[in-house]
Tab-separated table of C-alpha atoms and ligand atoms in Angstrom:
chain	number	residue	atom	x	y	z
A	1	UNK	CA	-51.490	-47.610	205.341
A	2	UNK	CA	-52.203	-46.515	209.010
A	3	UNK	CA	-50.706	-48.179	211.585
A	4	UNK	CA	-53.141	-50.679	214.038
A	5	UNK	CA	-52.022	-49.335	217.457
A	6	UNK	CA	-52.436	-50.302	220.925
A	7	UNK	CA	-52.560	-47.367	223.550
A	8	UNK	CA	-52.098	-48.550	227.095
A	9	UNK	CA	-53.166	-46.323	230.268
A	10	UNK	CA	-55.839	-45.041	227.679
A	11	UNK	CA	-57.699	-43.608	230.845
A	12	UNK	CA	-54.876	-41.676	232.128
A	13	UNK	CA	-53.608	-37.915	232.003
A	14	UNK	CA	-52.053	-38.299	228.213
A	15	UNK	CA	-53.865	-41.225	227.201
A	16	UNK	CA	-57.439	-39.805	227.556
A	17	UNK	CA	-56.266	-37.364	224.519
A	18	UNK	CA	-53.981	-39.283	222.572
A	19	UNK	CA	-56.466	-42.204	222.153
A	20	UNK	CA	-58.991	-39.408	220.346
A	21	UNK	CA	-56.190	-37.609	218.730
A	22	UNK	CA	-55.398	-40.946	217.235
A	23	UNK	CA	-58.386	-42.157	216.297
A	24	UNK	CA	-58.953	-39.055	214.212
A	25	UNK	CA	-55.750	-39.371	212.404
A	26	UNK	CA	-55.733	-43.155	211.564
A	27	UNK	CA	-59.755	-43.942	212.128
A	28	UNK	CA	-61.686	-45.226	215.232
A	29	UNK	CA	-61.110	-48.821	214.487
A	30	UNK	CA	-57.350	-48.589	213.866
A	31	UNK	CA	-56.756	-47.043	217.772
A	32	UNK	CA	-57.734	-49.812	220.901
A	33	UNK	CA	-57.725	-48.212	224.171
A	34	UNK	CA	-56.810	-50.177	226.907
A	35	UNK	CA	-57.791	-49.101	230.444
A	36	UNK	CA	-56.653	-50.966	233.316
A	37	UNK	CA	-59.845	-50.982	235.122
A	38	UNK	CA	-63.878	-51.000	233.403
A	39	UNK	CA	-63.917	-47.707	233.771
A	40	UNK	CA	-62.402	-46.106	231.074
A	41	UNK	CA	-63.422	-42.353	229.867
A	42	UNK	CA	-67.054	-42.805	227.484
A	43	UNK	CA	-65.193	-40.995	224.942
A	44	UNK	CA	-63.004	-44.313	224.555
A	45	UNK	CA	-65.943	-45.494	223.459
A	46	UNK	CA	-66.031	-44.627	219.795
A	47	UNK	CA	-63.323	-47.060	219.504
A	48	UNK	CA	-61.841	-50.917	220.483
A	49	UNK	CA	-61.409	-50.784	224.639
A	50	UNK	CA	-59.858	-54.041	226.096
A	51	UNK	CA	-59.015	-53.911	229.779
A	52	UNK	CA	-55.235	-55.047	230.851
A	53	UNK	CA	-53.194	-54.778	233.459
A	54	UNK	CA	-49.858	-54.214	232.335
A	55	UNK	CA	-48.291	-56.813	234.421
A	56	UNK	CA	-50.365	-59.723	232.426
A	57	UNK	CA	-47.857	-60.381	229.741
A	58	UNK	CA	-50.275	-62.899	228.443
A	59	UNK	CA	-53.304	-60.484	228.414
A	60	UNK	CA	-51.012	-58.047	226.391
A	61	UNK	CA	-49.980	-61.107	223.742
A	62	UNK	CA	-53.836	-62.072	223.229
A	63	UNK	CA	-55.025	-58.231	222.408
A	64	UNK	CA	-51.594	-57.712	220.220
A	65	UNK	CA	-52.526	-60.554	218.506
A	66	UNK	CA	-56.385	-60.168	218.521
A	67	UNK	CA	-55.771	-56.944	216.508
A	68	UNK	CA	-52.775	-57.779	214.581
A	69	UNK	CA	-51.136	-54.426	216.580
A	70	UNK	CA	-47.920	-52.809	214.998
A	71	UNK	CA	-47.446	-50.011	216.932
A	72	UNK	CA	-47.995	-49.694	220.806
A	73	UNK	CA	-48.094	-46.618	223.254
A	74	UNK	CA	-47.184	-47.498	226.318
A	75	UNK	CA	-48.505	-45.024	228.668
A	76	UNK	CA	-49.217	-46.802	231.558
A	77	UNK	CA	-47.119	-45.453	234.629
A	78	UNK	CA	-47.113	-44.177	238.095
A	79	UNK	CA	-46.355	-40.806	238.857
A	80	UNK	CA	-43.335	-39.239	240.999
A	81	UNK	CA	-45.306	-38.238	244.014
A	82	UNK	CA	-46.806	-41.420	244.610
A	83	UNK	CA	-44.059	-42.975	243.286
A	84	UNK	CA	-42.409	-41.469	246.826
A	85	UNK	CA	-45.452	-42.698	248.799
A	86	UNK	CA	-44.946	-46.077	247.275
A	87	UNK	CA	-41.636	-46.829	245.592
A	88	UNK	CA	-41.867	-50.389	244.929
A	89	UNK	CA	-45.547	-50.133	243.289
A	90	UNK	CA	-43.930	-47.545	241.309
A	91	UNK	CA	-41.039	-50.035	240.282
A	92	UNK	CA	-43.612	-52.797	239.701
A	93	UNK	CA	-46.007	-50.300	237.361
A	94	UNK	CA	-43.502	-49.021	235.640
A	95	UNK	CA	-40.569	-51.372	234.966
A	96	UNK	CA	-42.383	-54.507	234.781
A	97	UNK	CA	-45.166	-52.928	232.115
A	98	UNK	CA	-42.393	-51.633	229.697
A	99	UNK	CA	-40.321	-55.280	230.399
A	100	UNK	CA	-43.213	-56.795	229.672
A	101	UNK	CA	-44.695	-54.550	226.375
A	102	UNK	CA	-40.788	-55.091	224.701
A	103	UNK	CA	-40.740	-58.261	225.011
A	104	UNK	CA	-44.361	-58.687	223.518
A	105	UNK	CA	-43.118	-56.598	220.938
A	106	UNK	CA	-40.193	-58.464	220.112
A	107	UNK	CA	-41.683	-61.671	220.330
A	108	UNK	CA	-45.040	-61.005	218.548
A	109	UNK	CA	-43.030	-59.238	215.633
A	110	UNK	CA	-44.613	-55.489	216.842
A	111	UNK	CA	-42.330	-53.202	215.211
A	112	UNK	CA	-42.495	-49.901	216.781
A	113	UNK	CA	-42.841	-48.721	220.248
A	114	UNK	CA	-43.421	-45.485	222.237
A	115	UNK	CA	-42.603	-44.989	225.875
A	116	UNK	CA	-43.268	-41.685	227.664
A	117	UNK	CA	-39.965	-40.746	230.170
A	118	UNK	CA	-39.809	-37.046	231.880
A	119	UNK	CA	-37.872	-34.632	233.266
A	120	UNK	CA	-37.737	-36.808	236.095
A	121	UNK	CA	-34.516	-38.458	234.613
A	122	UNK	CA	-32.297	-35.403	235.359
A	123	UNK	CA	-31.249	-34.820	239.550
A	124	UNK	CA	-29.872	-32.558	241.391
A	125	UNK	CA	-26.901	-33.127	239.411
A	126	UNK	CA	-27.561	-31.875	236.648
A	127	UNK	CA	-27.391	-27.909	235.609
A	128	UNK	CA	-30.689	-26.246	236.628
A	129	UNK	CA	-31.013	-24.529	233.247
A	130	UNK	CA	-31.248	-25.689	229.604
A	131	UNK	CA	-30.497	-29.409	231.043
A	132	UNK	CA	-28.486	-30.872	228.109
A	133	UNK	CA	-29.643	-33.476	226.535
A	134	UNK	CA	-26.524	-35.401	227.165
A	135	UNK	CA	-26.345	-34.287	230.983
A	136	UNK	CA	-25.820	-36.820	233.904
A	137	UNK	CA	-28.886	-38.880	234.945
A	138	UNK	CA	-28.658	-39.154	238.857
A	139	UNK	CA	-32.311	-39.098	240.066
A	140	UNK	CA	-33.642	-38.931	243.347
A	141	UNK	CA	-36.626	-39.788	243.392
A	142	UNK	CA	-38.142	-44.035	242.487
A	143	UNK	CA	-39.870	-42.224	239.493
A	144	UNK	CA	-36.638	-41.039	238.024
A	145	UNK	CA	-35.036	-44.020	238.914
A	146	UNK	CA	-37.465	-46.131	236.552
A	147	UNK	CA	-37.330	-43.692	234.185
A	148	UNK	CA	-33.717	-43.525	233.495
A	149	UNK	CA	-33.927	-47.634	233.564
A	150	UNK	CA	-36.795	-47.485	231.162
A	151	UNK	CA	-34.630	-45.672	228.721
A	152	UNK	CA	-31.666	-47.798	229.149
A	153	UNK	CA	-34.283	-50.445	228.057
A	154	UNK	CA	-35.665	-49.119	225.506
A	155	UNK	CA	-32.445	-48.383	223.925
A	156	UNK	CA	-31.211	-52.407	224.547
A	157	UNK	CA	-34.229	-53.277	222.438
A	158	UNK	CA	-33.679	-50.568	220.251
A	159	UNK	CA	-29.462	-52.349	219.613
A	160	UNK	CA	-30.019	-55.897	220.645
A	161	UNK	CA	-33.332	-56.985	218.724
A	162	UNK	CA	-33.526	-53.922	216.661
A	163	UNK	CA	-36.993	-52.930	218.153
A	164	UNK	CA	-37.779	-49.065	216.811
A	165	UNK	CA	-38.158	-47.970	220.358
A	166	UNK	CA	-38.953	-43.595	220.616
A	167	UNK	CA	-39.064	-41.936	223.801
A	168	UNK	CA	-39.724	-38.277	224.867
A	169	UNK	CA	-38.356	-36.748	227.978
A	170	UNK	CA	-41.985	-34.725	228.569
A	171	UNK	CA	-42.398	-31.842	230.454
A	172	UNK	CA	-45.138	-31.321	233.133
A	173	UNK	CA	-47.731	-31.459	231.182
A	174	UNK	CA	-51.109	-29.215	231.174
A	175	UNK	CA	-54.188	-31.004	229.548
A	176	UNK	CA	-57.991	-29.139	229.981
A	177	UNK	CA	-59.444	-32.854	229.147
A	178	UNK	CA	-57.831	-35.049	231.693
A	179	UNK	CA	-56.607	-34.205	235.285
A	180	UNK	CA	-53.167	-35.885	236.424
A	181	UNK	CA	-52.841	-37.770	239.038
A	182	UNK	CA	-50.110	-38.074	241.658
A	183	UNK	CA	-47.427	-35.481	239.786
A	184	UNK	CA	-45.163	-32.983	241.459
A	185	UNK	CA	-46.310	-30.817	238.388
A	186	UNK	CA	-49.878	-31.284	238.854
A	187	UNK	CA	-50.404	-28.106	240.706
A	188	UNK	CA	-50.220	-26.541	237.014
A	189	UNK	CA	-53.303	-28.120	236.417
A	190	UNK	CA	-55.244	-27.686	239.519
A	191	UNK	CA	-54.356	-23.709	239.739
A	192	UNK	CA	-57.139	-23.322	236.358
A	193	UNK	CA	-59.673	-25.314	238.373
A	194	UNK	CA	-59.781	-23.484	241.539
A	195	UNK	CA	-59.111	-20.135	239.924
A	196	UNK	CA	-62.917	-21.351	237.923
A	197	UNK	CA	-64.463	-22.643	241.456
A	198	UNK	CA	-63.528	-20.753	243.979
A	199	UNK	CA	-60.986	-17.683	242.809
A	200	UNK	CA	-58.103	-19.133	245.572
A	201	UNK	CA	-55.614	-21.504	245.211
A	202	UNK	CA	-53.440	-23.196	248.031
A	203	UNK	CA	-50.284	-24.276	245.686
A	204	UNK	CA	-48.502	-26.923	247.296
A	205	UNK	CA	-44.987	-25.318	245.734
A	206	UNK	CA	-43.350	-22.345	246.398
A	207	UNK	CA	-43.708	-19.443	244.730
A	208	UNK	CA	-40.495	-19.366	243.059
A	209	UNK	CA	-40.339	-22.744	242.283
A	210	UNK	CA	-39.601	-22.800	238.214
A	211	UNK	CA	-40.216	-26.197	236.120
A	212	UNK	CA	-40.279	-27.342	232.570
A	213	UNK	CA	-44.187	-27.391	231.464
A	214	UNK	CA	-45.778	-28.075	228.210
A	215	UNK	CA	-49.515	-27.887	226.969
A	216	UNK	CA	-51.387	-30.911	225.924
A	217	UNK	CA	-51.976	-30.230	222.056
A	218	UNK	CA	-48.209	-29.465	221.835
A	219	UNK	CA	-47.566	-32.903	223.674
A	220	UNK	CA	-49.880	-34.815	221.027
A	221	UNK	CA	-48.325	-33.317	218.135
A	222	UNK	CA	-44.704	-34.069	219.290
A	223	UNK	CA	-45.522	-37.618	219.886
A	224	UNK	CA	-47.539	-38.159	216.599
A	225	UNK	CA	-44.242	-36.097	214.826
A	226	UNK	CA	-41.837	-38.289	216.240
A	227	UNK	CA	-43.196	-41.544	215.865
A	228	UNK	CA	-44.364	-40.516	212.187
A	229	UNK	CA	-40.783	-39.632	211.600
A	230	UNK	CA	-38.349	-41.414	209.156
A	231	UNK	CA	-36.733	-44.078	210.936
A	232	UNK	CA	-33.704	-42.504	209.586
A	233	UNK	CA	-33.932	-38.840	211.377
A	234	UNK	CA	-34.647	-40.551	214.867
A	235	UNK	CA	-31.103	-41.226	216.272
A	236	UNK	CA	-31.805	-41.342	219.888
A	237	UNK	CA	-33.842	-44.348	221.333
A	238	UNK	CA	-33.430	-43.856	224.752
A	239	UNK	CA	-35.406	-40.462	225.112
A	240	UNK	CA	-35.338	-36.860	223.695
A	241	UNK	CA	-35.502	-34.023	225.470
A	242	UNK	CA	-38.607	-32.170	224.666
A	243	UNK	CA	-39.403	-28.782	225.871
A	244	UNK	CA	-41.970	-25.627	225.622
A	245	UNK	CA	-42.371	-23.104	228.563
A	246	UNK	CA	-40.623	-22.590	232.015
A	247	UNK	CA	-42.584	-20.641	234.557
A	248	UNK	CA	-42.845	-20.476	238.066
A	249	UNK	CA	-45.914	-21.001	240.259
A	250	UNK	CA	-46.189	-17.437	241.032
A	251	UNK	CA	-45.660	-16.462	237.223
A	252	UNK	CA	-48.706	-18.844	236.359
A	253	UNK	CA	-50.832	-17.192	239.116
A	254	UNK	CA	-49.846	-14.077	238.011
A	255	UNK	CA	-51.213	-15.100	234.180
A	256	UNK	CA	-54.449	-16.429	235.615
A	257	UNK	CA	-54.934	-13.277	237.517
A	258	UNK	CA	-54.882	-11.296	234.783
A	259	UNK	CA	-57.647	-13.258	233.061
A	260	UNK	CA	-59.267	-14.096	236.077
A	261	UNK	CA	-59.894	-11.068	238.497
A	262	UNK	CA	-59.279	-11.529	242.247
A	263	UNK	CA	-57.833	-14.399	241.587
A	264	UNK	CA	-55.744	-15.414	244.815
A	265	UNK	CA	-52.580	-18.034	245.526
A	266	UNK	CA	-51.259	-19.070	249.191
A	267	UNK	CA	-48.313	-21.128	248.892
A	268	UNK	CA	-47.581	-24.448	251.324
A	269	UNK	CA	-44.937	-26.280	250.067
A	270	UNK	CA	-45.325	-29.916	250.921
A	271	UNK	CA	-43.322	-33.138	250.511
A	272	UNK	CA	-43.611	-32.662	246.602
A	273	UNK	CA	-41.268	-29.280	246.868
A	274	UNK	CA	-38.003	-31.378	247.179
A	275	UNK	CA	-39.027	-33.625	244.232
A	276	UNK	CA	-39.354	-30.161	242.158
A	277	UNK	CA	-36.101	-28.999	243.760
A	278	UNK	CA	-34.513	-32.162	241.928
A	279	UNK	CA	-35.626	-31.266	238.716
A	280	UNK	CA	-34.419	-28.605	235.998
A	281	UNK	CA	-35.893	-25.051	235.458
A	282	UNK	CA	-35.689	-25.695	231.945
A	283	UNK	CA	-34.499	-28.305	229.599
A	284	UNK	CA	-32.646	-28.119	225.826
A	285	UNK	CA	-34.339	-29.744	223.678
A	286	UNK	CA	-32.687	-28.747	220.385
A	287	UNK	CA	-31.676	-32.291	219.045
A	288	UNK	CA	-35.929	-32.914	219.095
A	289	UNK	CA	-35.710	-29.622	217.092
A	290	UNK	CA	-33.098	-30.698	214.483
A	291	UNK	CA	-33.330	-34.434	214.149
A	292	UNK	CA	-37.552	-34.685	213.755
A	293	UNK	CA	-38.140	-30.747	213.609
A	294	UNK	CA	-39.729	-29.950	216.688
A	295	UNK	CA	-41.283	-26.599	217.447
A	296	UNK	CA	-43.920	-25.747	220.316
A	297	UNK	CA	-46.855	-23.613	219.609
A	298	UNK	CA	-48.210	-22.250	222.835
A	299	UNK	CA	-46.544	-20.261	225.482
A	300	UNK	CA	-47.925	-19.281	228.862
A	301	UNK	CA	-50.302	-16.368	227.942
A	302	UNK	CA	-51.507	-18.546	224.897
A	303	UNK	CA	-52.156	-21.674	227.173
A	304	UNK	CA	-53.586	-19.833	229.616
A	305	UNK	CA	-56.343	-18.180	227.311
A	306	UNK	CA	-57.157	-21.465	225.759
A	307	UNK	CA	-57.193	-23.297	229.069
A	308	UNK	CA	-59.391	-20.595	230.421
A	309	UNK	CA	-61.760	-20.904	228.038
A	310	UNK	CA	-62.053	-24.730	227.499
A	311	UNK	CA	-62.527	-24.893	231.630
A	312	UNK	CA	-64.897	-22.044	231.491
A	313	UNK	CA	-67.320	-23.676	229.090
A	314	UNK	CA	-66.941	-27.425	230.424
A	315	UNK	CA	-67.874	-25.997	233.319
A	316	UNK	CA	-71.307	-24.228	232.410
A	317	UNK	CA	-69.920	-20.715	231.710
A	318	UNK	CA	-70.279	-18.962	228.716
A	319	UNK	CA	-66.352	-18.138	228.557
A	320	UNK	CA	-67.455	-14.397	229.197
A	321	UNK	CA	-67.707	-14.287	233.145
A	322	UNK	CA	-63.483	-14.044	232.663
A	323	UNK	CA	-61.694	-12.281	230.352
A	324	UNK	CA	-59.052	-15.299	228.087
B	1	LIG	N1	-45.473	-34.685	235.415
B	1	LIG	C1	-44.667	-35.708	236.033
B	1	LIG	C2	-44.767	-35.653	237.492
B	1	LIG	O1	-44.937	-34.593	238.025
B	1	LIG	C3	-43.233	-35.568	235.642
B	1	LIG	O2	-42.992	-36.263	234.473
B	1	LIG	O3	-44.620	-36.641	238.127
């Protein structure tokens, strides 16, 4: 039997695709969306949308309840640059939403949970390449910090009440559906869209500046992989590491470029640069390979292409003015 899930932040950068990618796995009516304001995407439409704010406990019971849930994606979450603009709405979004969805859980008898951490957990610590799975979690920035205390969470649930609690340290992640809001890895995004408009991009990182990235349909299938998997292979319940491509700003210009002639990049590091500095290059992700067989699909040339020519067309081209 499919599960009866509950997505929350259905209106944000992963949820806008996971709700559909859902829906077409378990069926429309088995996937309710729920968007924090009335204004959720009309392609949440084709399914239940209830609107919650994460910090209404007794909101979240009534909609659990309504649709005898038993599984719940809790994507609802503030990003780490305005996370740094605003540190204790970032505590508030983040810690007292997941408080509040476990205990909802455990009380209503919801059996399985998924939380979204990040890269954000690891500092400037921990070794810049291939961050272990196992490395020190010292981050600097309120993001990390309720991201590492998130896991530490979900892992109390996971030995106290028994709660199936799965995490996944994502990546920057690179969706053509849904643009992010408030990330340091956002620029990833933005590059395609002003490489479409107007052939220039002012990057707001340094050239230089490498980070662990990931595109969307490898994001969905990881998540849908690991919470499909046999209770048995998933050992960790804090958060694995999960990983795809590495690249630097000036690598993804370059890729563009090559797809998109003339293409142009000025680089202005702002605030957001020392968040990036406090992250890995790259991140190992081989116990997500060997415990719930992980593998990624696209690398940069192939996410390019496809990003390319899903922007192209969305945006009135015929995916022919460019070259994917
Ligand atoms: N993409 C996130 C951010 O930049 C990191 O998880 O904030």
């Amino acid at each position: 039997m499919a599960p009866k899930v509950l997505v929350t932040g259905s209106a944000g950068q992963i949820g806008a695709e996971l709700v559909p990618y859902l829906r077409q796995r378990y069926g429309n009516d088995r996937v309710v969306a729920a968007v924090h304001k009335a204004q959720g995407s009309p392609l949440l439409k084709a399914g239940p949308v209830e609107v919650l704010e994460v910090s209404d406990s007794s909101a979240l019971d009534r909609i659990v309840k309504k649709y005898a849930i038993d599984t719940i994606y809790h994507l609802a979450a503030v990003l780490s640059a305005t996370g740094e603009n605003n540190p204790q709405l970032a505590w508030q979004i983040n810690m007292d939403g997941l408080r509040n969805v476990l205990e909802v859980a455990r009380t209503d008898g919801v059996p399985k949970v998924f939380w979204p951490s990040s890269i954000g957990v690891f500092g400037p610590d921990a070794p810049r390449r291939m961050a272990p799975q196992a490395a020190a979690l010292n981050p600097t920035t309120m993001y990390g910090v309720t991201k590492v205390a998130g896991e530490l969470l979900c892992s109390y649930y996971f030995l106290k009440y028994g709660l199936d609690v799965r995490c996944l340290r994502y990546p920057g992640l690179i969706s053509s559906e849904a643009p992010p809001g408030g990330g340091t890895t956002d620029y990833a995004v933005e590059i395609f869209y002003a490489a479409l408009e107007k052939g220039r991009y002012a990057c707001f990182l340094r050239e230089d500046t490498v980070l662990p990235m990931m595109y969307m349909p490898d994001a969905l299938r990881a998540t849908v992989r690991l919470m499909e998997a046999p209770r048995a292979d998933v050992r960790l319940h804090s958060g694995y590491n999960l990983a795809a491509i590495s690249f630097s700003a000036g690598e993804i210009a370059a890729e563009i470029a090559k797809r998109v002639p003339g293409f142009s990049v000025t680089y202005s590091p702002d605030s957001r640069q020392k968040i990036a500095d406090s992250w890995p290059m790259s991140i190992d992700d081989s116990e997500a390979r060997r415990d719930w067989g992980w593998i990624h699909e696209y690398d940069l040339a192939k996410m390019a292409s496809d990003m390319l020519a899903k922007l192209g067309r969305r945006m009135g081209g015929d995916g022919k003015t460019f070259n994917p």
